[in-house]
């Protein structure tokens, strides 16, 4: 992950308080507030998981809570998902940055920004309109810990505008029978999220835990569930983030990232 330091001319103008940041191996660039919520590695892992495990699922794709657009843009630019991907974002200012990023990345028509609230999915999208849904939703329960005083951070990180049941309900409405939803959540919420999915007749098909290091407990999990089809659950090998690979990543994660050449060479 790299950020523009202002030393070179940008392909698009920055607004006050913004940075232009890159992610992945396909020169995906997004606009972010310097002091607002900023994307993490979870976005890359989710996009890769959805593209890999959802390769047999038809389009189009819907992203719930698209933020700056990282997942949607990675899906089409780096992971070759045909799309189109409709990128739903609640916050107007964030949606504006998403729209600019789509143009900057040359993804008009392949990623389609949509301004709206996932809790209103029934009025935004026709039932069964999508073959695949992806979401990197707010991780923290609304009552857990201190909610950020910054509205953008609060909506992005805490369940103040949506919770796991509302994300799952939106996915259920949007998916056609046999379509799949891919989610990333903290490992501590595994039982809860699997229960919510099952209650909506979204049957987990693939589960993968994410660990910082090979000997560390899981911090995240990735899950894909199918609407109205129970094909049994496949539990993948753990995904290890850090290791002896380029940039201090494991070899698997380094292959997804744009690691500087010196780090690839061990310099």
PDB file of C-alpha atoms in Angstrom:
ATOM      1  CA  UNK A   1       0.000   0.000   0.000  1.00  0.00           C
ATOM      2  CA  UNK A   2       1.396   3.356  -0.986  1.00  0.00           C
ATOM      3  CA  UNK A   3       0.296   6.945  -0.573  1.00  0.00           C
ATOM      4  CA  UNK A   4       1.069   9.954  -2.715  1.00  0.00           C
ATOM      5  CA  UNK A   5       3.439  12.347  -0.929  1.00  0.00           C
ATOM      6  CA  UNK A   6       2.777  15.225  -3.297  1.00  0.00           C
ATOM      7  CA  UNK A   7       6.266  15.082  -4.850  1.00  0.00           C
ATOM      8  CA  UNK A   8       4.962  14.061  -8.280  1.00  0.00           C
ATOM      9  CA  UNK A   9       2.021  15.399 -10.293  1.00  0.00           C
ATOM     10  CA  UNK A  10      -1.202  13.482  -9.770  1.00  0.00           C
ATOM     11  CA  UNK A  11      -3.448  12.129 -12.489  1.00  0.00           C
ATOM     12  CA  UNK A  12      -6.434  13.686 -10.685  1.00  0.00           C
ATOM     13  CA  UNK A  13      -6.713  16.696  -8.369  1.00  0.00           C
ATOM     14  CA  UNK A  14      -6.844  16.147  -4.637  1.00  0.00           C
ATOM     15  CA  UNK A  15      -9.340  17.976  -2.492  1.00  0.00           C
ATOM     16  CA  UNK A  16      -8.369  19.451   0.851  1.00  0.00           C
ATOM     17  CA  UNK A  17      -7.415  16.812   3.398  1.00  0.00           C
ATOM     18  CA  UNK A  18      -7.235  13.972   0.871  1.00  0.00           C
ATOM     19  CA  UNK A  19      -4.564  11.495  -0.136  1.00  0.00           C
ATOM     20  CA  UNK A  20      -4.349   9.404  -3.278  1.00  0.00           C
ATOM     21  CA  UNK A  21      -3.417   5.856  -2.308  1.00  0.00           C
ATOM     22  CA  UNK A  22      -2.583   2.713  -4.278  1.00  0.00           C
ATOM     23  CA  UNK A  23      -3.257  -0.915  -3.443  1.00  0.00           C
ATOM     24  CA  UNK A  24      -2.611  -4.302  -5.019  1.00  0.00           C
ATOM     25  CA  UNK A  25      -0.724  -5.238  -8.165  1.00  0.00           C
ATOM     26  CA  UNK A  26      -2.955  -3.574 -10.780  1.00  0.00           C
ATOM     27  CA  UNK A  27      -2.365   0.102  -9.927  1.00  0.00           C
ATOM     28  CA  UNK A  28      -5.725   0.527  -8.198  1.00  0.00           C
ATOM     29  CA  UNK A  29      -5.828   4.068  -6.796  1.00  0.00           C
ATOM     30  CA  UNK A  30      -8.387   5.568  -4.441  1.00  0.00           C
ATOM     31  CA  UNK A  31      -9.051   8.878  -2.721  1.00  0.00           C
ATOM     32  CA  UNK A  32      -9.194   8.879   1.068  1.00  0.00           C
ATOM     33  CA  UNK A  33      -9.468  11.476   3.813  1.00  0.00           C
ATOM     34  CA  UNK A  34      -6.148  11.853   5.552  1.00  0.00           C
ATOM     35  CA  UNK A  35      -7.852  11.798   8.954  1.00  0.00           C
ATOM     36  CA  UNK A  36     -10.892   9.664   8.058  1.00  0.00           C
ATOM     37  CA  UNK A  37     -11.427   5.941   7.773  1.00  0.00           C
ATOM     38  CA  UNK A  38      -8.762   4.334   5.584  1.00  0.00           C
ATOM     39  CA  UNK A  39      -8.814   0.935   3.930  1.00  0.00           C
ATOM     40  CA  UNK A  40      -6.880  -2.020   5.329  1.00  0.00           C
ATOM     41  CA  UNK A  41      -5.527  -5.314   4.039  1.00  0.00           C
ATOM     42  CA  UNK A  42      -8.963  -6.829   4.714  1.00  0.00           C
ATOM     43  CA  UNK A  43     -10.189  -5.265   1.460  1.00  0.00           C
ATOM     44  CA  UNK A  44      -7.533  -7.077  -0.595  1.00  0.00           C
ATOM     45  CA  UNK A  45      -8.148 -10.391   1.146  1.00  0.00           C
ATOM     46  CA  UNK A  46     -11.912 -10.107   0.655  1.00  0.00           C
ATOM     47  CA  UNK A  47     -11.625  -9.227  -3.041  1.00  0.00           C
ATOM     48  CA  UNK A  48      -9.259 -12.140  -3.654  1.00  0.00           C
ATOM     49  CA  UNK A  49     -11.470 -14.534  -1.673  1.00  0.00           C
ATOM     50  CA  UNK A  50     -14.641 -13.480  -3.491  1.00  0.00           C
ATOM     51  CA  UNK A  51     -13.003 -13.708  -6.910  1.00  0.00           C
ATOM     52  CA  UNK A  52     -11.378 -17.071  -6.191  1.00  0.00           C
ATOM     53  CA  UNK A  53     -14.215 -18.810  -4.387  1.00  0.00           C
ATOM     54  CA  UNK A  54     -16.918 -17.150  -6.479  1.00  0.00           C
ATOM     55  CA  UNK A  55     -15.427 -17.964  -9.852  1.00  0.00           C
ATOM     56  CA  UNK A  56     -18.385 -20.208 -10.657  1.00  0.00           C
ATOM     57  CA  UNK A  57     -20.955 -17.563  -9.712  1.00  0.00           C
ATOM     58  CA  UNK A  58     -22.505 -15.389 -12.428  1.00  0.00           C
ATOM     59  CA  UNK A  59     -22.583 -11.624 -12.424  1.00  0.00           C
ATOM     60  CA  UNK A  60     -23.488  -8.945 -11.875  1.00  0.00           C
ATOM     61  CA  UNK A  61     -21.866  -8.228  -8.490  1.00  0.00           C
ATOM     62  CA  UNK A  62     -23.041  -5.951  -5.686  1.00  0.00           C
ATOM     63  CA  UNK A  63     -20.742  -4.507  -3.030  1.00  0.00           C
ATOM     64  CA  UNK A  64     -22.521  -3.399   0.142  1.00  0.00           C
ATOM     65  CA  UNK A  65     -20.749  -0.494   1.846  1.00  0.00           C
ATOM     66  CA  UNK A  66     -18.179   0.192  -0.847  1.00  0.00           C
ATOM     67  CA  UNK A  67     -16.359   3.048   0.899  1.00  0.00           C
ATOM     68  CA  UNK A  68     -13.523   4.370  -1.253  1.00  0.00           C
ATOM     69  CA  UNK A  69     -14.094   1.575  -3.779  1.00  0.00           C
ATOM     70  CA  UNK A  70     -11.095  -0.636  -3.043  1.00  0.00           C
ATOM     71  CA  UNK A  71     -12.894  -4.000  -3.161  1.00  0.00           C
ATOM     72  CA  UNK A  72     -14.955  -3.207  -6.267  1.00  0.00           C
ATOM     73  CA  UNK A  73     -11.966  -1.824  -8.151  1.00  0.00           C
ATOM     74  CA  UNK A  74      -9.734  -4.750  -7.166  1.00  0.00           C
ATOM     75  CA  UNK A  75     -12.386  -7.213  -8.314  1.00  0.00           C
ATOM     76  CA  UNK A  76     -12.421  -5.843 -11.853  1.00  0.00           C
ATOM     77  CA  UNK A  77      -8.848  -4.527 -12.271  1.00  0.00           C
ATOM     78  CA  UNK A  78      -6.728  -7.070 -10.425  1.00  0.00           C
ATOM     79  CA  UNK A  79      -8.833 -10.198 -10.156  1.00  0.00           C
ATOM     80  CA  UNK A  80     -10.585 -10.074 -13.520  1.00  0.00           C
ATOM     81  CA  UNK A  81     -14.197 -10.314 -12.382  1.00  0.00           C
ATOM     82  CA  UNK A  82     -16.343  -9.560 -15.415  1.00  0.00           C
ATOM     83  CA  UNK A  83     -18.908  -7.596 -13.451  1.00  0.00           C
ATOM     84  CA  UNK A  84     -20.355  -5.141 -13.704  1.00  0.00           C
ATOM     85  CA  UNK A  85     -19.949  -4.344  -9.996  1.00  0.00           C
ATOM     86  CA  UNK A  86     -22.496  -2.036  -8.405  1.00  0.00           C
ATOM     87  CA  UNK A  87     -20.762  -0.285  -5.491  1.00  0.00           C
ATOM     88  CA  UNK A  88     -23.303   0.862  -2.882  1.00  0.00           C
ATOM     89  CA  UNK A  89     -22.168   3.554  -0.451  1.00  0.00           C
ATOM     90  CA  UNK A  90     -24.213   5.387   2.178  1.00  0.00           C
ATOM     91  CA  UNK A  91     -22.157   8.533   2.820  1.00  0.00           C
ATOM     92  CA  UNK A  92     -22.383  11.224   0.102  1.00  0.00           C
ATOM     93  CA  UNK A  93     -18.826  12.513   0.558  1.00  0.00           C
ATOM     94  CA  UNK A  94     -17.385   8.994   0.445  1.00  0.00           C
ATOM     95  CA  UNK A  95     -19.564   8.196  -2.569  1.00  0.00           C
ATOM     96  CA  UNK A  96     -18.134  11.268  -4.267  1.00  0.00           C
ATOM     97  CA  UNK A  97     -14.569  10.028  -3.755  1.00  0.00           C
ATOM     98  CA  UNK A  98     -15.616   6.572  -4.961  1.00  0.00           C
ATOM     99  CA  UNK A  99     -17.068   8.068  -8.152  1.00  0.00           C
ATOM    100  CA  UNK A 100     -13.860   9.992  -8.818  1.00  0.00           C
ATOM    101  CA  UNK A 101     -11.775   6.863  -8.209  1.00  0.00           C
ATOM    102  CA  UNK A 102     -13.814   4.885 -10.731  1.00  0.00           C
ATOM    103  CA  UNK A 103     -13.004   7.502 -13.382  1.00  0.00           C
ATOM    104  CA  UNK A 104      -9.345   7.704 -12.342  1.00  0.00           C
ATOM    105  CA  UNK A 105      -8.979   3.925 -12.694  1.00  0.00           C
ATOM    106  CA  UNK A 106     -10.742   3.858 -16.057  1.00  0.00           C
ATOM    107  CA  UNK A 107     -13.464   1.573 -14.730  1.00  0.00           C
ATOM    108  CA  UNK A 108     -16.572   3.449 -15.868  1.00  0.00           C
ATOM    109  CA  UNK A 109     -19.272   0.928 -16.734  1.00  0.00           C
ATOM    110  CA  UNK A 110     -17.437  -1.883 -14.959  1.00  0.00           C
ATOM    111  CA  UNK A 111     -17.785  -0.360 -11.477  1.00  0.00           C
ATOM    112  CA  UNK A 112     -21.012   1.604 -11.025  1.00  0.00           C
ATOM    113  CA  UNK A 113     -21.235   3.788  -7.885  1.00  0.00           C
ATOM    114  CA  UNK A 114     -24.648   3.800  -6.197  1.00  0.00           C
ATOM    115  CA  UNK A 115     -25.567   6.224  -3.402  1.00  0.00           C
ATOM    116  CA  UNK A 116     -27.895   4.617  -0.896  1.00  0.00           C
ATOM    117  CA  UNK A 117     -28.510   2.758   2.340  1.00  0.00           C
ATOM    118  CA  UNK A 118     -28.187  -1.036   2.332  1.00  0.00           C
ATOM    119  CA  UNK A 119     -31.032  -1.151   4.846  1.00  0.00           C
ATOM    120  CA  UNK A 120     -33.226   0.093   1.993  1.00  0.00           C
ATOM    121  CA  UNK A 121     -32.066  -2.632  -0.401  1.00  0.00           C
ATOM    122  CA  UNK A 122     -35.647  -3.610  -1.232  1.00  0.00           C
ATOM    123  CA  UNK A 123     -36.280  -0.190  -2.724  1.00  0.00           C
ATOM    124  CA  UNK A 124     -32.864   0.129  -4.372  1.00  0.00           C
ATOM    125  CA  UNK A 125     -32.517  -3.215  -6.156  1.00  0.00           C
ATOM    126  CA  UNK A 126     -34.829  -5.748  -7.763  1.00  0.00           C
ATOM    127  CA  UNK A 127     -35.001  -9.034  -5.847  1.00  0.00           C
ATOM    128  CA  UNK A 128     -32.526 -11.601  -7.119  1.00  0.00           C
ATOM    129  CA  UNK A 129     -30.738  -9.096  -9.359  1.00  0.00           C
ATOM    130  CA  UNK A 130     -27.197 -10.272  -8.499  1.00  0.00           C
ATOM    131  CA  UNK A 131     -25.200 -13.453  -8.750  1.00  0.00           C
ATOM    132  CA  UNK A 132     -22.681 -12.372  -6.127  1.00  0.00           C
ATOM    133  CA  UNK A 133     -22.588  -9.934  -3.197  1.00  0.00           C
ATOM    134  CA  UNK A 134     -19.466  -8.845  -1.294  1.00  0.00           C
ATOM    135  CA  UNK A 135     -19.138  -6.757   1.848  1.00  0.00           C
ATOM    136  CA  UNK A 136     -16.442  -5.580   4.236  1.00  0.00           C
ATOM    137  CA  UNK A 137     -18.963  -4.278   6.796  1.00  0.00           C
ATOM    138  CA  UNK A 138     -18.453  -2.344  10.028  1.00  0.00           C
ATOM    139  CA  UNK A 139     -16.723  -4.667  12.479  1.00  0.00           C
ATOM    140  CA  UNK A 140     -17.620  -3.241  15.885  1.00  0.00           C
ATOM    141  CA  UNK A 141     -21.011  -3.622  17.523  1.00  0.00           C
ATOM    142  CA  UNK A 142     -22.512  -0.205  18.205  1.00  0.00           C
ATOM    143  CA  UNK A 143     -22.327  -0.684  21.969  1.00  0.00           C
ATOM    144  CA  UNK A 144     -18.774  -2.108  21.969  1.00  0.00           C
ATOM    145  CA  UNK A 145     -16.014   0.322  22.893  1.00  0.00           C
ATOM    146  CA  UNK A 146     -15.823   4.014  22.098  1.00  0.00           C
ATOM    147  CA  UNK A 147     -17.473   5.184  18.882  1.00  0.00           C
ATOM    148  CA  UNK A 148     -15.278   7.586  16.924  1.00  0.00           C
ATOM    149  CA  UNK A 149     -16.377  11.256  17.118  1.00  0.00           C
ATOM    150  CA  UNK A 150     -15.598  11.455  13.387  1.00  0.00           C
ATOM    151  CA  UNK A 151     -18.843  10.558  11.597  1.00  0.00           C
ATOM    152  CA  UNK A 152     -17.124   8.917   8.628  1.00  0.00           C
ATOM    153  CA  UNK A 153     -14.967   6.719  10.847  1.00  0.00           C
ATOM    154  CA  UNK A 154     -17.926   5.853  13.061  1.00  0.00           C
ATOM    155  CA  UNK A 155     -20.128   4.693  10.170  1.00  0.00           C
ATOM    156  CA  UNK A 156     -17.278   2.728   8.586  1.00  0.00           C
ATOM    157  CA  UNK A 157     -15.997   0.984  11.719  1.00  0.00           C
ATOM    158  CA  UNK A 158     -18.981   0.664  14.082  1.00  0.00           C
ATOM    159  CA  UNK A 159     -22.482  -0.686  13.546  1.00  0.00           C
ATOM    160  CA  UNK A 160     -24.155   2.693  13.954  1.00  0.00           C
ATOM    161  CA  UNK A 161     -25.780   2.681  10.497  1.00  0.00           C
ATOM    162  CA  UNK A 162     -26.072  -1.063   9.865  1.00  0.00           C
ATOM    163  CA  UNK A 163     -25.407  -4.332  11.647  1.00  0.00           C
ATOM    164  CA  UNK A 164     -24.715  -7.924  10.607  1.00  0.00           C
ATOM    165  CA  UNK A 165     -28.426  -8.854  10.273  1.00  0.00           C
ATOM    166  CA  UNK A 166     -29.069  -5.855   8.000  1.00  0.00           C
ATOM    167  CA  UNK A 167     -26.049  -6.697   5.823  1.00  0.00           C
ATOM    168  CA  UNK A 168     -27.212 -10.297   5.520  1.00  0.00           C
ATOM    169  CA  UNK A 169     -30.817  -9.260   4.820  1.00  0.00           C
ATOM    170  CA  UNK A 170     -29.653  -6.950   2.018  1.00  0.00           C
ATOM    171  CA  UNK A 171     -27.535  -9.733   0.540  1.00  0.00           C
ATOM    172  CA  UNK A 172     -30.437 -12.184   0.757  1.00  0.00           C
ATOM    173  CA  UNK A 173     -32.717  -9.775  -1.110  1.00  0.00           C
ATOM    174  CA  UNK A 174     -30.146  -8.965  -3.807  1.00  0.00           C
ATOM    175  CA  UNK A 175     -29.025 -12.534  -4.547  1.00  0.00           C
ATOM    176  CA  UNK A 176     -30.669 -14.878  -6.990  1.00  0.00           C
ATOM    177  CA  UNK A 177     -31.171 -18.485  -5.814  1.00  0.00           C
ATOM    178  CA  UNK A 178     -27.768 -20.172  -5.775  1.00  0.00           C
ATOM    179  CA  UNK A 179     -25.947 -16.828  -5.705  1.00  0.00           C
ATOM    180  CA  UNK A 180     -23.228 -16.238  -3.125  1.00  0.00           C
ATOM    181  CA  UNK A 181     -22.276 -13.611  -0.570  1.00  0.00           C
ATOM    182  CA  UNK A 182     -18.673 -13.167   0.627  1.00  0.00           C
ATOM    183  CA  UNK A 183     -17.972 -11.402   3.934  1.00  0.00           C
ATOM    184  CA  UNK A 184     -15.023 -10.613   6.210  1.00  0.00           C
ATOM    185  CA  UNK A 185     -15.521 -10.218   9.972  1.00  0.00           C
ATOM    186  CA  UNK A 186     -13.501 -10.412  13.193  1.00  0.00           C
ATOM    187  CA  UNK A 187     -12.852 -13.984  14.283  1.00  0.00           C
ATOM    188  CA  UNK A 188     -14.633 -13.347  17.600  1.00  0.00           C
ATOM    189  CA  UNK A 189     -17.917 -12.917  15.696  1.00  0.00           C
ATOM    190  CA  UNK A 190     -17.754 -16.221  13.804  1.00  0.00           C
ATOM    191  CA  UNK A 191     -20.578 -18.015  15.632  1.00  0.00           C
ATOM    192  CA  UNK A 192     -22.813 -14.945  15.496  1.00  0.00           C
ATOM    193  CA  UNK A 193     -22.362 -14.309  11.777  1.00  0.00           C
ATOM    194  CA  UNK A 194     -22.773 -17.961  10.799  1.00  0.00           C
ATOM    195  CA  UNK A 195     -25.998 -18.001  12.805  1.00  0.00           C
ATOM    196  CA  UNK A 196     -27.307 -14.884  11.066  1.00  0.00           C
ATOM    197  CA  UNK A 197     -26.473 -16.358   7.662  1.00  0.00           C
ATOM    198  CA  UNK A 198     -28.195 -19.652   8.483  1.00  0.00           C
ATOM    199  CA  UNK A 199     -31.258 -17.785   9.725  1.00  0.00           C
ATOM    200  CA  UNK A 200     -31.547 -16.112   6.312  1.00  0.00           C
ATOM    201  CA  UNK A 201     -31.082 -19.432   4.481  1.00  0.00           C
ATOM    202  CA  UNK A 202     -27.662 -18.377   3.279  1.00  0.00           C
ATOM    203  CA  UNK A 203     -25.690 -21.585   3.723  1.00  0.00           C
ATOM    204  CA  UNK A 204     -21.927 -21.281   4.327  1.00  0.00           C
ATOM    205  CA  UNK A 205     -19.977 -22.971   1.548  1.00  0.00           C
ATOM    206  CA  UNK A 206     -16.390 -21.840   2.217  1.00  0.00           C
ATOM    207  CA  UNK A 207     -14.711 -20.642   5.421  1.00  0.00           C
ATOM    208  CA  UNK A 208     -11.147 -19.404   5.866  1.00  0.00           C
ATOM    209  CA  UNK A 209      -9.521 -17.977   8.975  1.00  0.00           C
ATOM    210  CA  UNK A 210      -6.943 -15.162   8.789  1.00  0.00           C
ATOM    211  CA  UNK A 211      -3.935 -15.110  11.144  1.00  0.00           C
ATOM    212  CA  UNK A 212      -1.256 -12.439  11.563  1.00  0.00           C
ATOM    213  CA  UNK A 213       1.424 -15.144  11.907  1.00  0.00           C
ATOM    214  CA  UNK A 214       1.532 -18.899  11.679  1.00  0.00           C
ATOM    215  CA  UNK A 215       1.513 -19.352  15.459  1.00  0.00           C
ATOM    216  CA  UNK A 216      -1.010 -16.588  16.214  1.00  0.00           C
ATOM    217  CA  UNK A 217      -4.750 -16.967  16.834  1.00  0.00           C
ATOM    218  CA  UNK A 218      -7.163 -15.964  14.098  1.00  0.00           C
ATOM    219  CA  UNK A 219      -8.044 -12.284  13.867  1.00  0.00           C
ATOM    220  CA  UNK A 220     -10.494 -12.426  10.941  1.00  0.00           C
ATOM    221  CA  UNK A 221     -12.506 -14.919   8.962  1.00  0.00           C
ATOM    222  CA  UNK A 222     -13.682 -14.957   5.364  1.00  0.00           C
ATOM    223  CA  UNK A 223     -16.924 -16.746   4.560  1.00  0.00           C
ATOM    224  CA  UNK A 224     -18.918 -17.377   1.416  1.00  0.00           C
ATOM    225  CA  UNK A 225     -22.539 -18.497   1.688  1.00  0.00           C
ATOM    226  CA  UNK A 226     -25.071 -19.506  -0.970  1.00  0.00           C
ATOM    227  CA  UNK A 227     -28.707 -18.517  -1.108  1.00  0.00           C
ATOM    228  CA  UNK A 228     -31.029 -21.518  -0.567  1.00  0.00           C
ATOM    229  CA  UNK A 229     -28.362 -24.114  -1.434  1.00  0.00           C
ATOM    230  CA  UNK A 230     -26.599 -26.200   1.207  1.00  0.00           C
ATOM    231  CA  UNK A 231     -23.644 -27.877  -0.491  1.00  0.00           C
ATOM    232  CA  UNK A 232     -21.739 -28.516   2.738  1.00  0.00           C
ATOM    233  CA  UNK A 233     -18.954 -26.414   4.211  1.00  0.00           C
ATOM    234  CA  UNK A 234     -15.347 -26.494   3.012  1.00  0.00           C
ATOM    235  CA  UNK A 235     -12.836 -25.127   5.526  1.00  0.00           C
ATOM    236  CA  UNK A 236      -9.755 -23.836   3.731  1.00  0.00           C
ATOM    237  CA  UNK A 237      -6.216 -23.796   5.100  1.00  0.00           C
ATOM    238  CA  UNK A 238      -5.546 -20.736   7.288  1.00  0.00           C
ATOM    239  CA  UNK A 239      -4.418 -17.563   5.543  1.00  0.00           C
ATOM    240  CA  UNK A 240      -1.206 -16.273   7.141  1.00  0.00           C
ATOM    241  CA  UNK A 241      -0.538 -12.558   6.611  1.00  0.00           C
ATOM    242  CA  UNK A 242       3.068 -12.087   7.787  1.00  0.00           C
ATOM    243  CA  UNK A 243       6.071 -14.277   7.115  1.00  0.00           C
ATOM    244  CA  UNK A 244       9.389 -14.450   5.322  1.00  0.00           C
ATOM    245  CA  UNK A 245       8.079 -13.291   1.963  1.00  0.00           C
ATOM    246  CA  UNK A 246       8.644  -9.923   0.251  1.00  0.00           C
ATOM    247  CA  UNK A 247       7.855  -6.945   2.427  1.00  0.00           C
ATOM    248  CA  UNK A 248       7.469  -9.125   5.496  1.00  0.00           C
ATOM    249  CA  UNK A 249       4.307 -10.713   4.142  1.00  0.00           C
ATOM    250  CA  UNK A 250       3.706 -14.395   3.611  1.00  0.00           C
ATOM    251  CA  UNK A 251       4.308 -15.484   0.022  1.00  0.00           C
ATOM    252  CA  UNK A 252       0.549 -15.738  -0.577  1.00  0.00           C
ATOM    253  CA  UNK A 253      -0.201 -12.203   0.592  1.00  0.00           C
ATOM    254  CA  UNK A 254       2.897 -10.695  -1.056  1.00  0.00           C
ATOM    255  CA  UNK A 255       1.642 -12.017  -4.394  1.00  0.00           C
ATOM    256  CA  UNK A 256      -1.500  -9.903  -3.954  1.00  0.00           C
ATOM    257  CA  UNK A 257       0.353  -6.712  -3.099  1.00  0.00           C
ATOM    258  CA  UNK A 258       2.521  -4.232  -4.954  1.00  0.00           C
ATOM    259  CA  UNK A 259       5.639  -4.829  -2.854  1.00  0.00           C
ATOM    260  CA  UNK A 260       8.521  -2.474  -3.786  1.00  0.00           C
ATOM    261  CA  UNK A 261      11.217  -4.117  -5.940  1.00  0.00           C
ATOM    262  CA  UNK A 262      13.917  -3.618  -3.268  1.00  0.00           C
ATOM    263  CA  UNK A 263      11.787  -5.549  -0.796  1.00  0.00           C
ATOM    264  CA  UNK A 264      11.140  -8.275  -3.353  1.00  0.00           C
ATOM    265  CA  UNK A 265      14.884  -8.591  -3.792  1.00  0.00           C
ATOM    266  CA  UNK A 266      15.438  -8.538  -0.044  1.00  0.00           C
ATOM    267  CA  UNK A 267      17.219  -5.160  -0.203  1.00  0.00           C
TER     268      UNK A 267
END
